[in-house]
Amino acid sequence: MHGIAVTLLTEDRERLSLLQHRLEGTQMSRNVFSHVGFPANSIDPVLRQIQDVRSEVVFVDMDPQNVQRAILAIELIRATTSDIAIFAIGEMMQPATIVATMRAGAGEFLERNATTEAMVEALTRFAASRGKTRTSTGRARVFTVTNAKGGAGATTVAVNTAMALQQAHGNVLLVDFAPIGHAALHLNVRPSFGVADAIQNLHRLDTSLLDGLTTSCKDGLQLLAGPQQPMSLHPTAAELARLFDFLVSHFRYIVVDCSDRVDQTARLLCDLSNAVLLVAQTDVVSLWSAGRLRALFEEGNCRDRVRIVLNRYKKIPGFTDEDVEAATSCKLLWKLPNDFQAIAPAIDKGVPVAANENSEISRSFRSLAATLAGASPTTEGSLDLVYQHDKADPKKKNTGRLLISPLRAGQ
């Protein structure tokens, strides 16, 4: 076998020799270029050299004492190339570094003392994913959905948003991190495996194993199910980072149901997401809770990623969108109309309303999905998600500023 073309970048010459030795031991790659030092800007000759030798994978060795230079190098490689995979090698006990590295564009994160076997696993995953036909370049967008308070409807929002994305774009994964996995009920499936199995088998997770752990649902939506019995699932930051590092390279969109979780896992999931949808209702308790949770989720790296989604929305005279944002200290993204007569039977039958083209609530879910899919990325890894007020007539009363394309909420 000719082998995968690999470039090695490090700031330590002794580390370079060690990495070259381990890479040779994989017997599935060839070192086409090695360099001591990282590219400093977009016109650095190292970047041109990486492309000239037709590298397929670049290993970036991160100095624990200064990870920022390595992260900058990853960003530069990602910005100047479109088809080169980036594998970072660093300290697995630094979750903030792992998250920042993934956002910079790394496709794998290996332990600093990674063995030849670990390199083989990473290169095997790359080889498997390289052969897949991808409908778009880049990594999957991750949307986490959580409740402001119990019963607000986060699972319903997560399931229907995922279904709408699947129907419009395909290649969507729904990941259920709720303490009890209700998403399977909403989709009328009986999964044999799920999230817990994936985390327990991270050391051998590949495309074939992932296919066995996920459950295929209506219209091709894939579900990585939550536990069917009450279970305390608390993966470490490194485990979550490694799981999502793998998932984002195999799907176009990932929707995470984080219902009823207010713990470190929820914080970490938000950090790994491009957007966090905080599902609330227009009652005092729900909005009060939303404001507190928004502050909790944005304590980490989740800056400006949280958005309010009002579920079961009914127009309240004199209560404006600005009042919602003031009460929660969070930007409003969407309003889903109150349609119990459509939602309740859909849950009972296991057929998401997003699959029904004739109802107002299904159109609202599809429009929400289109907004998420079409949002422009920001430099910090979040999305430019803005609620579009009706600005046709600035002299209108506040109650006239409730237009949500394509539906007028509450009417």
mmCIF file of C-alpha atoms in Angstrom:
data_model
loop_
_atom_site.group_PDB
_atom_site.id
_atom_site.type_symbol
_atom_site.label_atom_id
_atom_site.label_comp_id
_atom_site.label_asym_id
_atom_site.label_seq_id
_atom_site.Cartn_x
_atom_site.Cartn_y
_atom_site.Cartn_z
ATOM 1 C CA MET A 1 0.000 0.000 0.000
ATOM 2 C CA HIS A 2 1.314 3.418 -0.961
ATOM 3 C CA GLY A 3 0.116 4.888 2.325
ATOM 4 C CA ILE A 4 -1.526 8.072 3.538
ATOM 5 C CA ALA A 5 0.634 11.147 2.886
ATOM 6 C CA VAL A 6 1.415 12.685 6.282
ATOM 7 C CA THR A 7 3.103 15.935 7.328
ATOM 8 C CA LEU A 8 4.562 16.318 10.827
ATOM 9 C CA LEU A 9 4.791 19.749 12.478
ATOM 10 C CA THR A 10 6.337 20.289 15.920
ATOM 11 C CA GLU A 11 8.437 22.845 17.785
ATOM 12 C CA ASP A 12 10.650 20.208 19.399
ATOM 13 C CA ARG A 13 13.260 18.417 17.282
ATOM 14 C CA GLU A 14 13.401 15.458 19.681
ATOM 15 C CA ARG A 15 9.630 15.110 19.454
ATOM 16 C CA LEU A 16 9.920 15.091 15.674
ATOM 17 C CA SER A 17 12.148 12.011 15.745
ATOM 18 C CA LEU A 18 9.791 10.268 18.157
ATOM 19 C CA LEU A 19 6.727 11.033 16.028
ATOM 20 C CA GLN A 20 8.472 9.895 12.864
ATOM 21 C CA HIS A 21 9.292 6.575 14.529
ATOM 22 C CA ARG A 22 5.721 6.040 15.702
ATOM 23 C CA LEU A 23 4.340 7.017 12.314
ATOM 24 C CA GLU A 24 6.581 4.499 10.563
ATOM 25 C CA GLY A 25 5.228 1.821 12.876
ATOM 26 C CA THR A 26 1.681 2.316 11.608
ATOM 27 C CA GLN A 27 2.603 0.783 8.241
ATOM 28 C CA MET A 28 -0.295 2.671 6.673
ATOM 29 C CA SER A 29 1.251 6.098 6.126
ATOM 30 C CA ARG A 30 4.283 7.804 4.634
ATOM 31 C CA ASN A 31 5.962 10.907 5.996
ATOM 32 C CA VAL A 32 6.118 13.264 3.001
ATOM 33 C CA PHE A 33 7.160 16.384 4.932
ATOM 34 C CA SER A 34 8.478 17.174 8.435
ATOM 35 C CA HIS A 35 9.210 20.588 9.888
ATOM 36 C CA VAL A 36 10.328 22.043 13.208
ATOM 37 C CA GLY A 37 8.188 25.138 13.720
ATOM 38 C CA PHE A 38 4.684 26.267 12.809
ATOM 39 C CA PRO A 39 3.478 28.550 10.003
ATOM 40 C CA ALA A 40 3.130 32.097 11.314
ATOM 41 C CA ASN A 41 0.857 33.634 8.664
ATOM 42 C CA SER A 42 -1.109 32.819 5.519
ATOM 43 C CA ILE A 43 1.893 33.349 3.223
ATOM 44 C CA ASP A 44 4.316 31.236 5.240
ATOM 45 C CA PRO A 45 6.300 28.923 2.885
ATOM 46 C CA VAL A 46 5.506 25.965 5.152
ATOM 47 C CA LEU A 47 1.867 26.134 4.063
ATOM 48 C CA ARG A 48 2.858 26.006 0.399
ATOM 49 C CA GLN A 49 5.197 23.078 1.104
ATOM 50 C CA ILE A 50 2.407 21.128 2.817
ATOM 51 C CA GLN A 51 0.288 21.487 -0.315
ATOM 52 C CA ASP A 52 3.128 20.919 -2.793
ATOM 53 C CA VAL A 53 3.884 17.474 -1.357
ATOM 54 C CA ARG A 54 0.139 16.696 -1.489
ATOM 55 C CA SER A 55 -0.272 15.989 2.184
ATOM 56 C CA GLU A 56 -3.482 14.245 3.163
ATOM 57 C CA VAL A 57 -3.039 14.517 6.940
ATOM 58 C CA VAL A 58 -1.079 17.041 9.014
ATOM 59 C CA PHE A 59 -0.081 16.080 12.563
ATOM 60 C CA VAL A 60 0.363 19.197 14.741
ATOM 61 C CA ASP A 61 2.311 18.522 17.953
ATOM 62 C CA MET A 62 1.172 20.946 20.681
ATOM 63 C CA ASP A 63 3.619 22.213 23.300
ATOM 64 C CA PRO A 64 1.723 22.103 26.653
ATOM 65 C CA GLN A 65 3.458 25.340 27.676
ATOM 66 C CA ASN A 66 2.187 27.281 24.654
ATOM 67 C CA VAL A 67 -0.791 25.738 22.888
ATOM 68 C CA GLN A 68 -1.867 28.990 21.231
ATOM 69 C CA ARG A 69 0.850 28.822 18.575
ATOM 70 C CA ALA A 70 -0.321 25.335 17.612
ATOM 71 C CA ILE A 71 -3.968 26.422 17.538
ATOM 72 C CA LEU A 72 -3.033 29.345 15.287
ATOM 73 C CA ALA A 73 -1.188 26.940 12.993
ATOM 74 C CA ILE A 74 -4.262 24.706 12.798
ATOM 75 C CA GLU A 75 -6.424 27.707 11.929
ATOM 76 C CA LEU A 76 -4.003 28.746 9.196
ATOM 77 C CA ILE A 77 -3.867 25.255 7.693
ATOM 78 C CA ARG A 78 -7.649 24.971 7.750
ATOM 79 C CA ALA A 79 -8.077 28.446 6.235
ATOM 80 C CA THR A 80 -5.630 27.849 3.378
ATOM 81 C CA THR A 81 -6.526 24.252 2.504
ATOM 82 C CA SER A 82 -9.839 22.548 1.895
ATOM 83 C CA ASP A 83 -9.081 18.833 1.758
ATOM 84 C CA ILE A 84 -6.309 18.226 4.299
ATOM 85 C CA ALA A 85 -7.161 16.542 7.608
ATOM 86 C CA ILE A 86 -5.549 17.926 10.748
ATOM 87 C CA PHE A 87 -4.672 15.726 13.726
ATOM 88 C CA ALA A 88 -3.652 17.515 16.926
ATOM 89 C CA ILE A 89 -1.399 15.873 19.522
ATOM 90 C CA GLY A 90 -1.590 17.330 23.008
ATOM 91 C CA GLU A 91 -2.531 17.007 26.668
ATOM 92 C CA MET A 92 -5.830 15.131 26.991
ATOM 93 C CA MET A 93 -6.409 16.573 30.484
ATOM 94 C CA GLN A 94 -6.951 20.112 29.169
ATOM 95 C CA PRO A 95 -10.608 20.238 28.004
ATOM 96 C CA ALA A 96 -10.472 23.924 27.073
ATOM 97 C CA THR A 97 -7.528 23.220 24.781
ATOM 98 C CA ILE A 98 -9.319 20.277 23.196
ATOM 99 C CA VAL A 99 -12.423 22.354 22.486
ATOM 100 C CA ALA A 100 -10.384 25.250 21.076
ATOM 101 C CA THR A 101 -8.398 22.845 18.905
ATOM 102 C CA MET A 102 -11.548 21.248 17.498
ATOM 103 C CA ARG A 103 -13.030 24.638 16.732
ATOM 104 C CA ALA A 104 -9.816 25.677 15.013
ATOM 105 C CA GLY A 105 -10.296 22.808 12.587
ATOM 106 C CA ALA A 106 -8.620 19.667 13.933
ATOM 107 C CA GLY A 107 -10.348 16.434 13.010
ATOM 108 C CA GLU A 108 -8.664 14.263 15.646
ATOM 109 C CA PHE A 109 -7.116 14.949 19.043
ATOM 110 C CA LEU A 110 -4.550 12.393 20.198
ATOM 111 C CA GLU A 111 -2.888 12.051 23.594
ATOM 112 C CA ARG A 112 0.600 13.611 23.687
ATOM 113 C CA ASN A 113 2.078 10.207 24.463
ATOM 114 C CA ALA A 114 -0.095 8.509 21.872
ATOM 115 C CA THR A 115 1.148 5.090 20.859
ATOM 116 C CA THR A 116 1.531 3.752 17.345
ATOM 117 C CA GLU A 117 -1.750 1.878 17.898
ATOM 118 C CA ALA A 118 -3.567 5.151 18.636
ATOM 119 C CA MET A 119 -2.180 6.626 15.429
ATOM 120 C CA VAL A 120 -3.359 3.548 13.533
ATOM 121 C CA GLU A 121 -6.889 4.032 14.901
ATOM 122 C CA ALA A 122 -6.939 7.709 13.885
ATOM 123 C CA LEU A 123 -5.574 7.011 10.413
ATOM 124 C CA THR A 124 -8.059 4.161 9.986
ATOM 125 C CA ARG A 125 -10.935 6.519 10.775
ATOM 126 C CA PHE A 126 -9.538 8.984 8.272
ATOM 127 C CA ALA A 127 -9.221 6.326 5.588
ATOM 128 C CA ALA A 128 -12.805 5.186 6.189
ATOM 129 C CA SER A 129 -14.271 8.686 6.093
ATOM 130 C CA ARG A 130 -12.190 9.698 3.062
ATOM 131 C CA GLY A 131 -14.027 7.162 0.939
ATOM 132 C CA LYS A 132 -17.454 8.428 1.891
ATOM 133 C CA THR A 133 -19.289 10.772 -0.446
ATOM 134 C CA ARG A 134 -19.753 14.052 1.360
ATOM 135 C CA THR A 135 -22.522 16.456 0.401
ATOM 136 C CA SER A 136 -20.595 19.407 1.812
ATOM 137 C CA THR A 137 -17.115 20.287 2.942
ATOM 138 C CA GLY A 138 -16.095 21.021 6.490
ATOM 139 C CA ARG A 139 -17.400 19.685 9.778
ATOM 140 C CA ALA A 140 -20.928 19.170 11.024
ATOM 141 C CA ARG A 141 -22.806 21.951 12.734
ATOM 142 C CA VAL A 142 -23.849 20.993 16.262
ATOM 143 C CA PHE A 143 -27.079 22.298 17.833
ATOM 144 C CA THR A 144 -27.815 21.532 21.490
ATOM 145 C CA VAL A 145 -31.420 21.801 22.698
ATOM 146 C CA THR A 146 -32.203 22.107 26.406
ATOM 147 C CA ASN A 147 -35.090 23.116 28.680
ATOM 148 C CA ALA A 148 -35.458 26.280 30.695
ATOM 149 C CA LYS A 149 -37.562 24.133 33.041
ATOM 150 C CA GLY A 150 -38.976 20.626 33.014
ATOM 151 C CA GLY A 151 -41.735 20.041 30.487
ATOM 152 C CA ALA A 152 -40.911 23.030 28.283
ATOM 153 C CA GLY A 153 -40.618 20.747 25.265
ATOM 154 C CA ALA A 154 -36.900 20.433 24.495
ATOM 155 C CA THR A 155 -37.186 16.849 23.229
ATOM 156 C CA THR A 156 -40.040 17.792 20.908
ATOM 157 C CA VAL A 157 -37.994 20.694 19.559
ATOM 158 C CA ALA A 158 -34.854 18.576 19.171
ATOM 159 C CA VAL A 159 -36.617 15.692 17.393
ATOM 160 C CA ASN A 160 -38.580 17.877 14.995
ATOM 161 C CA THR A 161 -35.642 20.168 14.222
ATOM 162 C CA ALA A 162 -33.508 17.126 13.448
ATOM 163 C CA MET A 163 -36.255 15.673 11.248
ATOM 164 C CA ALA A 164 -36.675 18.963 9.378
ATOM 165 C CA LEU A 165 -32.907 19.185 8.786
ATOM 166 C CA GLN A 166 -32.877 15.575 7.580
ATOM 167 C CA GLN A 167 -35.681 16.184 5.096
ATOM 168 C CA ALA A 168 -34.042 19.339 3.757
ATOM 169 C CA HIS A 169 -30.370 18.345 3.763
ATOM 170 C CA GLY A 170 -29.870 14.723 4.832
ATOM 171 C CA ASN A 171 -27.011 13.169 6.830
ATOM 172 C CA VAL A 172 -28.343 14.281 10.251
ATOM 173 C CA LEU A 173 -27.639 12.657 13.623
ATOM 174 C CA LEU A 174 -29.817 13.135 16.718
ATOM 175 C CA VAL A 175 -27.890 12.469 19.942
ATOM 176 C CA ASP A 176 -29.954 11.898 23.095
ATOM 177 C CA PHE A 177 -28.128 12.964 26.261
ATOM 178 C CA ALA A 178 -31.259 13.184 28.424
ATOM 179 C CA PRO A 179 -31.192 11.129 31.671
ATOM 180 C CA ILE A 180 -33.965 8.964 30.165
ATOM 181 C CA GLY A 181 -33.991 8.786 26.379
ATOM 182 C CA HIS A 182 -37.412 9.963 25.206
ATOM 183 C CA ALA A 183 -36.293 10.734 21.649
ATOM 184 C CA ALA A 184 -36.727 7.065 20.698
ATOM 185 C CA LEU A 185 -40.404 7.257 21.713
ATOM 186 C CA HIS A 186 -40.924 10.368 19.600
ATOM 187 C CA LEU A 187 -39.482 8.459 16.624
ATOM 188 C CA ASN A 188 -41.173 5.126 17.359
ATOM 189 C CA VAL A 189 -37.944 3.102 17.385
ATOM 190 C CA ARG A 190 -36.437 0.605 19.809
ATOM 191 C CA PRO A 191 -32.673 1.139 19.822
ATOM 192 C CA SER A 192 -30.420 -1.627 21.049
ATOM 193 C CA PHE A 193 -27.442 0.666 21.648
ATOM 194 C CA GLY A 194 -26.784 4.343 22.207
ATOM 195 C CA VAL A 195 -24.666 7.098 23.713
ATOM 196 C CA ALA A 196 -23.445 5.061 26.686
ATOM 197 C CA ASP A 197 -22.149 2.321 24.380
ATOM 198 C CA ALA A 198 -20.359 4.848 22.179
ATOM 199 C CA ILE A 199 -18.582 6.383 25.171
ATOM 200 C CA GLN A 200 -17.597 2.990 26.547
ATOM 201 C CA ASN A 201 -16.101 2.019 23.172
ATOM 202 C CA LEU A 202 -14.309 5.232 22.236
ATOM 203 C CA HIS A 203 -11.024 3.351 22.052
ATOM 204 C CA ARG A 204 -12.284 1.382 19.037
ATOM 205 C CA LEU A 205 -14.925 3.696 17.596
ATOM 206 C CA ASP A 206 -14.912 3.673 13.809
ATOM 207 C CA THR A 207 -17.450 4.037 11.013
ATOM 208 C CA SER A 208 -18.585 0.427 11.182
ATOM 209 C CA LEU A 209 -19.074 0.486 14.945
ATOM 210 C CA LEU A 210 -20.921 3.816 14.766
ATOM 211 C CA ASP A 211 -23.306 2.361 12.183
ATOM 212 C CA GLY A 212 -24.038 -0.464 14.610
ATOM 213 C CA LEU A 213 -24.648 1.888 17.545
ATOM 214 C CA THR A 214 -27.023 4.268 15.750
ATOM 215 C CA THR A 215 -30.660 3.559 14.908
ATOM 216 C CA SER A 216 -32.104 4.484 11.526
ATOM 217 C CA CYS A 217 -35.412 6.380 11.758
ATOM 218 C CA LYS A 218 -37.932 7.912 9.391
ATOM 219 C CA ASP A 219 -36.497 9.551 6.261
ATOM 220 C CA GLY A 220 -32.986 8.336 7.125
ATOM 221 C CA LEU A 221 -32.529 10.337 10.331
ATOM 222 C CA GLN A 222 -29.954 8.601 12.546
ATOM 223 C CA LEU A 223 -30.412 8.375 16.326
ATOM 224 C CA LEU A 224 -27.682 7.807 18.898
ATOM 225 C CA ALA A 225 -30.141 6.955 21.647
ATOM 226 C CA GLY A 226 -30.140 7.824 25.309
ATOM 227 C CA PRO A 227 -30.580 5.276 28.120
ATOM 228 C CA GLN A 228 -33.943 3.547 28.273
ATOM 229 C CA GLN A 229 -33.667 3.223 32.066
ATOM 230 C CA PRO A 230 -32.689 6.004 34.507
ATOM 231 C CA MET A 231 -28.940 6.262 34.251
ATOM 232 C CA SER A 232 -26.280 8.697 35.418
ATOM 233 C CA LEU A 233 -24.114 9.302 32.386
ATOM 234 C CA HIS A 234 -21.253 11.675 33.184
ATOM 235 C CA PRO A 235 -18.510 11.411 30.549
ATOM 236 C CA THR A 236 -15.304 13.332 31.061
ATOM 237 C CA ALA A 237 -14.438 16.377 28.996
ATOM 238 C CA ALA A 238 -11.888 14.332 27.067
ATOM 239 C CA GLU A 239 -14.451 11.603 26.309
ATOM 240 C CA LEU A 240 -17.026 14.101 25.057
ATOM 241 C CA ALA A 241 -14.439 15.913 22.965
ATOM 242 C CA ARG A 242 -13.258 12.673 21.393
ATOM 243 C CA LEU A 243 -16.825 11.486 20.711
ATOM 244 C CA PHE A 244 -17.876 14.705 19.001
ATOM 245 C CA ASP A 245 -14.551 15.000 17.234
ATOM 246 C CA PHE A 246 -15.498 11.722 15.558
ATOM 247 C CA LEU A 247 -19.194 12.493 14.996
ATOM 248 C CA VAL A 248 -18.706 15.879 13.339
ATOM 249 C CA SER A 249 -16.573 14.284 10.641
ATOM 250 C CA HIS A 250 -19.330 11.842 9.661
ATOM 251 C CA PHE A 251 -22.489 13.952 9.586
ATOM 252 C CA ARG A 252 -23.670 17.236 8.147
ATOM 253 C CA TYR A 253 -25.761 18.310 11.146
ATOM 254 C CA ILE A 254 -25.887 17.030 14.721
ATOM 255 C CA VAL A 255 -28.790 17.856 17.055
ATOM 256 C CA VAL A 256 -28.254 17.092 20.756
ATOM 257 C CA ASP A 257 -31.211 16.591 23.092
ATOM 258 C CA CYS A 258 -29.946 17.770 26.484
ATOM 259 C CA SER A 259 -33.352 17.836 28.206
ATOM 260 C CA ASP A 260 -33.420 18.172 31.981
ATOM 261 C CA ARG A 261 -29.643 18.316 32.369
ATOM 262 C CA VAL A 262 -28.132 21.090 34.460
ATOM 263 C CA ASP A 263 -24.688 19.685 35.158
ATOM 264 C CA GLN A 264 -21.112 19.677 33.917
ATOM 265 C CA THR A 265 -22.065 17.456 30.987
ATOM 266 C CA ALA A 266 -24.613 20.033 29.824
ATOM 267 C CA ARG A 267 -21.976 22.766 30.101
ATOM 268 C CA LEU A 268 -19.499 20.736 28.060
ATOM 269 C CA LEU A 269 -22.111 19.911 25.397
ATOM 270 C CA CYS A 270 -22.864 23.614 25.036
ATOM 271 C CA ASP A 271 -19.150 24.340 24.649
ATOM 272 C CA LEU A 272 -18.998 21.808 21.805
ATOM 273 C CA SER A 273 -21.994 23.326 20.005
ATOM 274 C CA ASN A 274 -22.354 26.010 17.363
ATOM 275 C CA ALA A 275 -25.688 27.079 18.863
ATOM 276 C CA VAL A 276 -27.661 26.303 22.026
ATOM 277 C CA LEU A 277 -31.453 26.452 21.824
ATOM 278 C CA LEU A 278 -32.907 27.164 25.261
ATOM 279 C CA VAL A 279 -36.575 26.165 25.098
ATOM 280 C CA ALA A 280 -38.870 28.247 27.286
ATOM 281 C CA GLN A 281 -42.476 29.392 27.533
ATOM 282 C CA THR A 282 -43.938 32.815 28.228
ATOM 283 C CA ASP A 283 -44.545 32.293 31.939
ATOM 284 C CA VAL A 284 -42.664 33.845 34.832
ATOM 285 C CA VAL A 285 -40.997 30.652 36.077
ATOM 286 C CA SER A 286 -39.836 29.595 32.620
ATOM 287 C CA LEU A 287 -38.354 32.968 31.698
ATOM 288 C CA TRP A 288 -36.749 33.376 35.133
ATOM 289 C CA SER A 289 -35.126 29.943 34.799
ATOM 290 C CA ALA A 290 -34.004 30.685 31.233
ATOM 291 C CA GLY A 291 -32.063 33.707 32.426
ATOM 292 C CA ARG A 292 -30.246 31.682 35.083
ATOM 293 C CA LEU A 293 -29.417 28.848 32.721
ATOM 294 C CA ARG A 294 -28.191 31.240 30.048
ATOM 295 C CA ALA A 295 -25.663 32.588 32.555
ATOM 296 C CA LEU A 296 -24.619 29.051 33.506
ATOM 297 C CA PHE A 297 -24.101 27.840 29.940
ATOM 298 C CA GLU A 298 -22.141 30.904 28.888
ATOM 299 C CA GLU A 299 -19.650 30.639 31.756
ATOM 300 C CA GLY A 300 -17.416 28.409 29.630
ATOM 301 C CA ASN A 301 -16.500 28.823 25.976
ATOM 302 C CA CYS A 302 -20.157 29.094 24.968
ATOM 303 C CA ARG A 303 -20.084 32.853 24.477
ATOM 304 C CA ASP A 304 -23.065 34.271 22.582
ATOM 305 C CA ARG A 305 -24.260 30.839 21.484
ATOM 306 C CA VAL A 306 -27.441 30.595 23.556
ATOM 307 C CA ARG A 307 -30.749 31.572 21.960
ATOM 308 C CA ILE A 308 -34.295 31.473 23.337
ATOM 309 C CA VAL A 309 -36.907 29.384 21.523
ATOM 310 C CA LEU A 310 -40.406 30.074 22.811
ATOM 311 C CA ASN A 311 -42.489 26.916 22.654
ATOM 312 C CA ARG A 312 -46.306 26.728 22.779
ATOM 313 C CA TYR A 313 -46.320 30.438 22.071
ATOM 314 C CA LYS A 314 -49.433 32.527 22.511
ATOM 315 C CA LYS A 315 -49.449 36.251 21.967
ATOM 316 C CA ILE A 316 -49.805 38.212 25.199
ATOM 317 C CA PRO A 317 -51.021 41.805 24.679
ATOM 318 C CA GLY A 318 -48.390 44.265 25.799
ATOM 319 C CA PHE A 319 -45.687 41.600 26.269
ATOM 320 C CA THR A 320 -43.103 42.198 23.568
ATOM 321 C CA ASP A 321 -40.055 40.407 22.235
ATOM 322 C CA GLU A 322 -37.902 42.974 23.998
ATOM 323 C CA ASP A 323 -39.558 41.985 27.277
ATOM 324 C CA VAL A 324 -38.582 38.362 26.678
ATOM 325 C CA GLU A 325 -34.969 39.316 25.994
ATOM 326 C CA ALA A 326 -34.852 41.637 28.985
ATOM 327 C CA ALA A 327 -36.239 38.960 31.308
ATOM 328 C CA THR A 328 -33.775 36.309 30.137
ATOM 329 C CA SER A 329 -30.747 38.442 29.155
ATOM 330 C CA CYS A 330 -30.723 36.288 26.044
ATOM 331 C CA LYS A 331 -31.524 36.870 22.385
ATOM 332 C CA LEU A 332 -34.817 35.524 21.081
ATOM 333 C CA LEU A 333 -34.505 33.255 18.063
ATOM 334 C CA TRP A 334 -37.871 31.622 17.372
ATOM 335 C CA LYS A 335 -41.500 31.180 18.413
ATOM 336 C CA LEU A 336 -43.226 27.864 17.918
ATOM 337 C CA PRO A 337 -47.041 28.161 17.899
ATOM 338 C CA ASN A 338 -49.176 26.405 20.479
ATOM 339 C CA ASP A 339 -50.607 23.410 18.617
ATOM 340 C CA PHE A 340 -51.341 20.707 21.182
ATOM 341 C CA GLN A 341 -53.850 19.026 18.877
ATOM 342 C CA ALA A 342 -51.058 18.292 16.387
ATOM 343 C CA ILE A 343 -48.155 17.676 18.776
ATOM 344 C CA ALA A 344 -49.792 15.246 21.228
ATOM 345 C CA PRO A 345 -50.990 12.676 18.634
ATOM 346 C CA ALA A 346 -47.634 12.937 16.811
ATOM 347 C CA ILE A 347 -45.753 11.988 19.988
ATOM 348 C CA ASP A 348 -48.181 9.145 20.731
ATOM 349 C CA LYS A 349 -47.770 7.741 17.201
ATOM 350 C CA GLY A 350 -44.026 8.324 17.017
ATOM 351 C CA VAL A 351 -44.330 10.445 13.862
ATOM 352 C CA PRO A 352 -42.757 13.932 14.273
ATOM 353 C CA VAL A 353 -44.973 16.790 13.127
ATOM 354 C CA ALA A 354 -42.088 18.113 11.007
ATOM 355 C CA ALA A 355 -42.833 15.216 8.642
ATOM 356 C CA ASN A 356 -46.348 16.618 8.070
ATOM 357 C CA GLU A 357 -46.313 19.332 5.427
ATOM 358 C CA ASN A 358 -49.860 20.576 6.063
ATOM 359 C CA SER A 359 -49.707 22.016 9.569
ATOM 360 C CA GLU A 360 -48.583 25.388 10.862
ATOM 361 C CA ILE A 361 -46.339 23.856 13.502
ATOM 362 C CA SER A 362 -44.540 21.690 10.927
ATOM 363 C CA ARG A 363 -43.884 24.724 8.737
ATOM 364 C CA SER A 364 -42.496 26.535 11.757
ATOM 365 C CA PHE A 365 -40.084 23.683 12.528
ATOM 366 C CA ARG A 366 -38.905 23.564 8.922
ATOM 367 C CA SER A 367 -38.330 27.311 8.941
ATOM 368 C CA LEU A 368 -36.373 27.051 12.194
ATOM 369 C CA ALA A 369 -34.234 24.325 10.632
ATOM 370 C CA ALA A 370 -33.652 26.467 7.553
ATOM 371 C CA THR A 371 -32.563 29.365 9.763
ATOM 372 C CA LEU A 372 -30.060 27.180 11.612
ATOM 373 C CA ALA A 373 -28.703 25.673 8.405
ATOM 374 C CA GLY A 374 -28.414 29.004 6.635
ATOM 375 C CA ALA A 375 -26.823 31.023 9.457
ATOM 376 C CA SER A 376 -23.383 32.419 8.740
ATOM 377 C CA PRO A 377 -20.533 31.244 10.991
ATOM 378 C CA THR A 378 -18.666 33.733 13.148
ATOM 379 C CA THR A 379 -14.953 33.828 13.860
ATOM 380 C CA GLU A 380 -15.555 32.355 17.339
ATOM 381 C CA GLY A 381 -17.311 29.243 16.019
ATOM 382 C CA SER A 382 -20.862 30.321 16.826
ATOM 383 C CA LEU A 383 -23.555 31.241 14.282
ATOM 384 C CA ASP A 384 -25.009 34.604 13.341
ATOM 385 C CA LEU A 385 -28.531 33.786 14.498
ATOM 386 C CA VAL A 386 -30.760 36.850 14.512
ATOM 387 C CA TYR A 387 -34.506 37.005 15.088
ATOM 388 C CA GLN A 388 -36.058 39.010 12.263
ATOM 389 C CA HIS A 389 -38.486 41.603 13.607
ATOM 390 C CA ASP A 390 -41.047 43.218 11.348
ATOM 391 C CA LYS A 391 -39.326 46.466 10.349
ATOM 392 C CA ALA A 392 -41.684 47.499 7.561
ATOM 393 C CA ASP A 393 -43.334 50.203 9.656
ATOM 394 C CA PRO A 394 -41.385 51.567 12.635
ATOM 395 C CA LYS A 395 -44.524 53.383 13.847
ATOM 396 C CA LYS A 396 -46.375 50.142 14.500
ATOM 397 C CA LYS A 397 -47.321 49.267 18.041
ATOM 398 C CA ASN A 398 -45.212 46.745 19.880
ATOM 399 C CA THR A 399 -47.824 44.019 19.436
ATOM 400 C CA GLY A 400 -47.339 44.384 15.686
ATOM 401 C CA ARG A 401 -43.656 43.460 15.936
ATOM 402 C CA LEU A 402 -44.296 39.751 16.270
ATOM 403 C CA LEU A 403 -43.817 38.719 12.661
ATOM 404 C CA ILE A 404 -41.789 35.547 12.257
ATOM 405 C CA SER A 405 -41.179 34.485 8.710
ATOM 406 C CA PRO A 406 -42.963 32.471 7.437
ATOM 407 C CA LEU A 407 -45.658 32.443 10.149
ATOM 408 C CA ARG A 408 -47.181 35.053 12.416
ATOM 409 C CA ALA A 409 -46.961 33.561 15.880
ATOM 410 C CA GLY A 410 -50.137 33.278 17.850
ATOM 411 C CA GLN A 411 -52.464 34.161 14.989
#
